[in-house]
Tab-separated table of C-alpha atoms in Angstrom:
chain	number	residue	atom	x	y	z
A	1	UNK	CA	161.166	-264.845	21.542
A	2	UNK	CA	163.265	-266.920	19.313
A	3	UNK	CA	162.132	-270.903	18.568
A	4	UNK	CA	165.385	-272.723	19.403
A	5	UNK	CA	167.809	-270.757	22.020
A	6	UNK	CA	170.432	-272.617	23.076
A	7	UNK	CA	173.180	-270.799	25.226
A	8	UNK	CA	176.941	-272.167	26.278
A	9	UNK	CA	176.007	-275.565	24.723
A	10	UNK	CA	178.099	-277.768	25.708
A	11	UNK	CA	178.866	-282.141	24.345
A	12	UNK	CA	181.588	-284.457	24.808
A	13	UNK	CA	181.499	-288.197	24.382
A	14	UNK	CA	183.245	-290.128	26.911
A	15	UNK	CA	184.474	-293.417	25.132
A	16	UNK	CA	186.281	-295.740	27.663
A	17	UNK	CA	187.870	-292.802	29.233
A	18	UNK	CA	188.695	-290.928	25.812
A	19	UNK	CA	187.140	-287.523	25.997
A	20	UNK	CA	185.794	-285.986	22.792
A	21	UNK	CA	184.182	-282.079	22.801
A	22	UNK	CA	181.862	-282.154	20.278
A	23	UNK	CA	180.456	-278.638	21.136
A	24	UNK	CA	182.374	-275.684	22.961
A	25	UNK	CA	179.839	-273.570	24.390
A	26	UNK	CA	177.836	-272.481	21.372
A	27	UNK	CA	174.912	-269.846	21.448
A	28	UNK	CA	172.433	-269.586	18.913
A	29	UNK	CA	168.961	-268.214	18.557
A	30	UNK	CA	166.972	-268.938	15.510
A	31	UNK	CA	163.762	-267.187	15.178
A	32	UNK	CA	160.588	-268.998	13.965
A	33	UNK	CA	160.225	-268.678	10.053
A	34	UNK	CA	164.021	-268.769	9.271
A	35	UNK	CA	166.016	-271.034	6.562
A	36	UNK	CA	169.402	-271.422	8.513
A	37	UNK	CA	171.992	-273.358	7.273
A	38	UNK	CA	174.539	-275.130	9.045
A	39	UNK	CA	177.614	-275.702	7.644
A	40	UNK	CA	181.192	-277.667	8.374
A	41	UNK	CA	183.497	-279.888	7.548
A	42	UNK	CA	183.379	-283.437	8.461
A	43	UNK	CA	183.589	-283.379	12.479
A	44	UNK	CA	182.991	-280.052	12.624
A	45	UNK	CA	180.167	-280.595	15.566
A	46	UNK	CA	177.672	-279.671	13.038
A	47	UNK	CA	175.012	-282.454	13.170
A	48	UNK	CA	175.635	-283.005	17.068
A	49	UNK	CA	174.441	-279.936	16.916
A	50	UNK	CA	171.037	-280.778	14.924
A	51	UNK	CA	170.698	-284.069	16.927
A	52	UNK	CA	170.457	-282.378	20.240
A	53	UNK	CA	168.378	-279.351	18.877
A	54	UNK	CA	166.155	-282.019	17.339
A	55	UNK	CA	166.101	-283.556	20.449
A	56	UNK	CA	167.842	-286.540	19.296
A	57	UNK	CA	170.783	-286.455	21.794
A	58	UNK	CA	171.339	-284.125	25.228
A	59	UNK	CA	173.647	-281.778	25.527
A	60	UNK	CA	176.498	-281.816	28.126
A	61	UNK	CA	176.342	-278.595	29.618
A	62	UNK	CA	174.235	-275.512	28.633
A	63	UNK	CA	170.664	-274.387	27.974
A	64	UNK	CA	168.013	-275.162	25.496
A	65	UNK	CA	165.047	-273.795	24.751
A	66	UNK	CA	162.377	-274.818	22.530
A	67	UNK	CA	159.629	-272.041	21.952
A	68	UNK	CA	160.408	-270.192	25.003
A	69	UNK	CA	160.561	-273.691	27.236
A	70	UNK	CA	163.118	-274.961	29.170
A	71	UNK	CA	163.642	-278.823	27.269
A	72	UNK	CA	165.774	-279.963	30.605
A	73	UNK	CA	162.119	-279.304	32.362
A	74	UNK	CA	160.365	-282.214	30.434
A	75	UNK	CA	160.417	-285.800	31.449
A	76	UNK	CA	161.202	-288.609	28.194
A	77	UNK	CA	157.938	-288.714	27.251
A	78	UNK	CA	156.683	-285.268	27.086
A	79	UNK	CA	160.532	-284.945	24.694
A	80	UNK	CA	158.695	-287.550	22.629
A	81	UNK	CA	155.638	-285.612	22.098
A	82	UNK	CA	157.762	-282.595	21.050
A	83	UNK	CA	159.911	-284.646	18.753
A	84	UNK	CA	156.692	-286.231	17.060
A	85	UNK	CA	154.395	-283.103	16.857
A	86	UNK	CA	156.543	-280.196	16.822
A	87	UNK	CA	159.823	-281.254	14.647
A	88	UNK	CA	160.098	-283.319	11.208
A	89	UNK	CA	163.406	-284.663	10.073
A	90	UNK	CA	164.835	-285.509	6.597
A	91	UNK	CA	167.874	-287.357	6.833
A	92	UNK	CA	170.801	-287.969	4.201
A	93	UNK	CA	169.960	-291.913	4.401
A	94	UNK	CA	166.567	-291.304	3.863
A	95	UNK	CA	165.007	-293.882	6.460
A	96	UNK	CA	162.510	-295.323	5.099
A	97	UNK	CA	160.749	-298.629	5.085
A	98	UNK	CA	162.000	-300.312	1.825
A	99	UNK	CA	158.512	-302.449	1.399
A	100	UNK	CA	156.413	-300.199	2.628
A	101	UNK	CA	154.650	-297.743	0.155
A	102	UNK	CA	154.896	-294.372	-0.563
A	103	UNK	CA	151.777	-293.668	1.309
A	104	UNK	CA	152.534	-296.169	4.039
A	105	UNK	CA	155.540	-294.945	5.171
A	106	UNK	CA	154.673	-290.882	5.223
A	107	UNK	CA	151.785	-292.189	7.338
A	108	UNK	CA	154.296	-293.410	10.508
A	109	UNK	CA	154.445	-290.274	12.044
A	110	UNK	CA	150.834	-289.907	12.638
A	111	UNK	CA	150.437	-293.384	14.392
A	112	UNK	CA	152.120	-291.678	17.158
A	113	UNK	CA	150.431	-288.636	16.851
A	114	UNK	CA	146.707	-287.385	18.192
A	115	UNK	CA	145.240	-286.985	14.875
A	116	UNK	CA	141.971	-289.375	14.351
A	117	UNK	CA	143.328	-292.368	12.269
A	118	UNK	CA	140.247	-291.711	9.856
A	119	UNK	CA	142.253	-288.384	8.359
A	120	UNK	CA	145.189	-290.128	7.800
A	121	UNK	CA	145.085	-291.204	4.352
A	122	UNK	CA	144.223	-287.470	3.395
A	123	UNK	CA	147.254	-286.052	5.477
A	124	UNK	CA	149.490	-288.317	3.621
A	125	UNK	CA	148.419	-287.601	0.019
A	126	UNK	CA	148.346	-284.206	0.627
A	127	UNK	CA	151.771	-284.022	1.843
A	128	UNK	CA	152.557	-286.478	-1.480
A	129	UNK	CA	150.960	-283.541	-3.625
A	130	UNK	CA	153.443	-281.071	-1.729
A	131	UNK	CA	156.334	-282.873	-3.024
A	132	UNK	CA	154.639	-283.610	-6.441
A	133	UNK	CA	154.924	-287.793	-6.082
A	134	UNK	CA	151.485	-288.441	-6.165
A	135	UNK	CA	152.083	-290.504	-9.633
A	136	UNK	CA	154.323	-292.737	-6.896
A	137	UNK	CA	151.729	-292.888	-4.059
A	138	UNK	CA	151.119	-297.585	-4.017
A	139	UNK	CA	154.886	-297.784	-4.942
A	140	UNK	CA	157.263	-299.813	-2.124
A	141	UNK	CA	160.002	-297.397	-1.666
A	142	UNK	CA	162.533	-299.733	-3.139
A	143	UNK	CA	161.437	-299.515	-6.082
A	144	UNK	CA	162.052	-295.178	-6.157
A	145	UNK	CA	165.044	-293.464	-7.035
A	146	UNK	CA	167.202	-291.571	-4.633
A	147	UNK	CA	165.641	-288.322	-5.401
A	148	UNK	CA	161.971	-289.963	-5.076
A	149	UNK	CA	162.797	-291.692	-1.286
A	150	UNK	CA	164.146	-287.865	-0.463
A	151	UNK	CA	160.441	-286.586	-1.792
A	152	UNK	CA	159.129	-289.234	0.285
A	153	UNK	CA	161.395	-288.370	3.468
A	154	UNK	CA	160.028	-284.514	3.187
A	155	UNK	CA	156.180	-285.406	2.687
A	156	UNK	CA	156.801	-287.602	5.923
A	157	UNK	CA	158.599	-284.881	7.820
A	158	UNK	CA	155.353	-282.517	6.817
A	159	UNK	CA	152.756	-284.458	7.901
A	160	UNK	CA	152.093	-283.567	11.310
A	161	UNK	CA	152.650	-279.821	10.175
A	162	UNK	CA	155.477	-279.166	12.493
A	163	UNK	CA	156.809	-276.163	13.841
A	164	UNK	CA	160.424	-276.438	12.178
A	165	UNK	CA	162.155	-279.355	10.120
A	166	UNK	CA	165.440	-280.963	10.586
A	167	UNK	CA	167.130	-281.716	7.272
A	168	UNK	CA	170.662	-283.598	7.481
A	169	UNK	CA	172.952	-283.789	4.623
A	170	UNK	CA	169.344	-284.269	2.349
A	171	UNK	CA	171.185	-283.645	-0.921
A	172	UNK	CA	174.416	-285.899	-0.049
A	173	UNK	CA	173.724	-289.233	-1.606
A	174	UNK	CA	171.635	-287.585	-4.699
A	175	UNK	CA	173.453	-286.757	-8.114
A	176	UNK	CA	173.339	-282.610	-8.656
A	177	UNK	CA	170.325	-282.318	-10.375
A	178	UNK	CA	167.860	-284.497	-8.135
A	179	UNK	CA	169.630	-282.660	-5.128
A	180	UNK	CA	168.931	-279.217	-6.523
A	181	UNK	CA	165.301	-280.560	-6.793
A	182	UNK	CA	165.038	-281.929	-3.554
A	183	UNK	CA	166.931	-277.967	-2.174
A	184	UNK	CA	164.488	-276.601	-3.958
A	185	UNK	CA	161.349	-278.299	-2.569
A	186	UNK	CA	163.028	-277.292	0.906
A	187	UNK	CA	162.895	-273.745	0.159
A	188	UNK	CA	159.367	-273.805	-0.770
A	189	UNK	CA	158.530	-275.513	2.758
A	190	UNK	CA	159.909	-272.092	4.171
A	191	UNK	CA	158.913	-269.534	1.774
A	192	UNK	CA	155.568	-270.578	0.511
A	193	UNK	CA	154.377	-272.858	3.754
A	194	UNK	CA	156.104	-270.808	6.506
A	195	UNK	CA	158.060	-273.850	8.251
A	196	UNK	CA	161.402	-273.070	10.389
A	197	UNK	CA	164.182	-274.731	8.530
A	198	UNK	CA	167.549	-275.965	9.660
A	199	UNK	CA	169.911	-277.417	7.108
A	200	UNK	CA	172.875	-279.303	7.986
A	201	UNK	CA	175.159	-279.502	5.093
A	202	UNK	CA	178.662	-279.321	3.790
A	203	UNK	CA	177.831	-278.065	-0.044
A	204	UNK	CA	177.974	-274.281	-0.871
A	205	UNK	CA	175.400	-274.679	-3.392
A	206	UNK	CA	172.421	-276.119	-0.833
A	207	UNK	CA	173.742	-273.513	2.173
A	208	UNK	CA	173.123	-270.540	-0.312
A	209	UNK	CA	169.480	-271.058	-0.743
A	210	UNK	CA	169.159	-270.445	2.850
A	211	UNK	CA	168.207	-266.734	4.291
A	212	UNK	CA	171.253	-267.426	6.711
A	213	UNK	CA	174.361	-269.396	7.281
A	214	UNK	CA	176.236	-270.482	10.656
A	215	UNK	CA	180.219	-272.028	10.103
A	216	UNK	CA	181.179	-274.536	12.662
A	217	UNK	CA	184.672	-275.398	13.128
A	218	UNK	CA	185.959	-277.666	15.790
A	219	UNK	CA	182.968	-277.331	18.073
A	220	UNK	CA	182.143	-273.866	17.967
A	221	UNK	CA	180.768	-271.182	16.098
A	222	UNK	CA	182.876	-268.687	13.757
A	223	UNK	CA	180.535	-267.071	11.661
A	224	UNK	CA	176.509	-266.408	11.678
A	225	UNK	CA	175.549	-263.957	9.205
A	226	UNK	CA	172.702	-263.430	6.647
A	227	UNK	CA	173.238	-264.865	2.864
A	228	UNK	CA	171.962	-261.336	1.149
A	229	UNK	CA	174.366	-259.223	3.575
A	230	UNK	CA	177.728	-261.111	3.537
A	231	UNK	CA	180.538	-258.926	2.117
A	232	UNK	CA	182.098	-260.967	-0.066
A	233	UNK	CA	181.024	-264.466	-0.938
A	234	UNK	CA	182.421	-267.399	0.990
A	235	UNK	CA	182.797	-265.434	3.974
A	236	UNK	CA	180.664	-267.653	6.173
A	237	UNK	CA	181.395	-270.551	3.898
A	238	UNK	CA	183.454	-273.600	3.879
A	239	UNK	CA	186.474	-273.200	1.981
């Protein structure tokens, strides 16, 4: 049984009568443990995509299901509880509160989660020693560099040890070599800690550190295929 399913997905935005498809019925399984990458140009479809398999957004048309469950089945809250407990999100803009600390801020998930309020500070600097910022921890996120908030955004997305993570364009407004750290640290999340991973992204160099890559072009899907068993490179990647 595959963790996300989602079969003849379907989105259009309907602005003032103007009609937009987003997504033309796109099927994809990806199986729990997997580094997929996502990749497009701009307007491709490819973060409506991660917003409604994030459960950010609803689809259209189509199915979705989350570890073997129907999502149209759940009511707002019970999407809520998913979002919080069983998905973590790293976003290219990093979201995070600018005077807040380090430790503050990678502790907002857990206010909404079940997790006694007593293990919180633990939780947090744990996920801090996963991203190797622990040097950072009383700093307001302000004062960090773009590579350090992206540290920050991952040890947040960790901390309620979710069942897959959600990373958006997380090397986009980094210079090379903080973004290859940042990749990096992303790999290790699936190879060393076992976490689903879904990568959005438009860069060659982040999409090949992933086990497999999925092209979307104008809504739909054109090419799914496993990095180590593509033919010749750049056949599932943008050009």
């Amino acid at each position: 049984m595959a963790l996300i399913e989602i079969k003849n997905l379907s989105k259009v935005y309907d602005n003032e009568g103007a009609k937009t498809e987003a997504l033309r019925g796109v099927d994809l399984n990806i199986e729990k443990g997997e580094f997929v990458a996502v990749m497009g140009h701009s307007g491709s479809g490819k973060s409506t995509l991660l917003h409604i398999i994030g459960l950010l957004d609803n689809p259209t048309g189509g199915t979705y299901h989350f570890a073997g469950k129907n999502i149209s089945t759940y009511n707002s809250e019970e999407i809520a509880k998913i979002r919080n407990q069983k998905m973590g999100f790293v976003f290219q803009s990093f979201n995070l509160l600018p005077h807040a600390t380090v430790l503050e801020n990678i502790k907002l998930p857990l206010m909404y989660s079940d997790i006694p309020e007593l293990q919180w500070d633990k939780i947090a600097t744990d996920a801090v020693s996963s991203v190797g910022l622990e040097h950072r921890l009383n700093h307001q996120a302000f004062q960090l560099s773009g590579g350090e908030k992206q540290r920050v955004a991952i040890a947040r997305a960790l901390v309620n040890n979710p069942e897959v993570i959600f990373a958006d364009e997380p090397t986009g407004n980094l210079d090379s070599k903080s973004g290859q750290a940042i990749i990096e640290i992303i790999q290790k999340l699936n190879t060393e800690m076992g976490h689903t991973v879904v990568l959005i992204t438009h860069e060659t160099y982040t999409a090949e550190y992933a086990e497999r890559v999925v092209r979307i072009h104008d809504g739909k899907i054109e090419c799914d295929d496993k990095v180590k068993n593509r033919r010749t490179k750049g056949d599932c990647f943008v050009k």
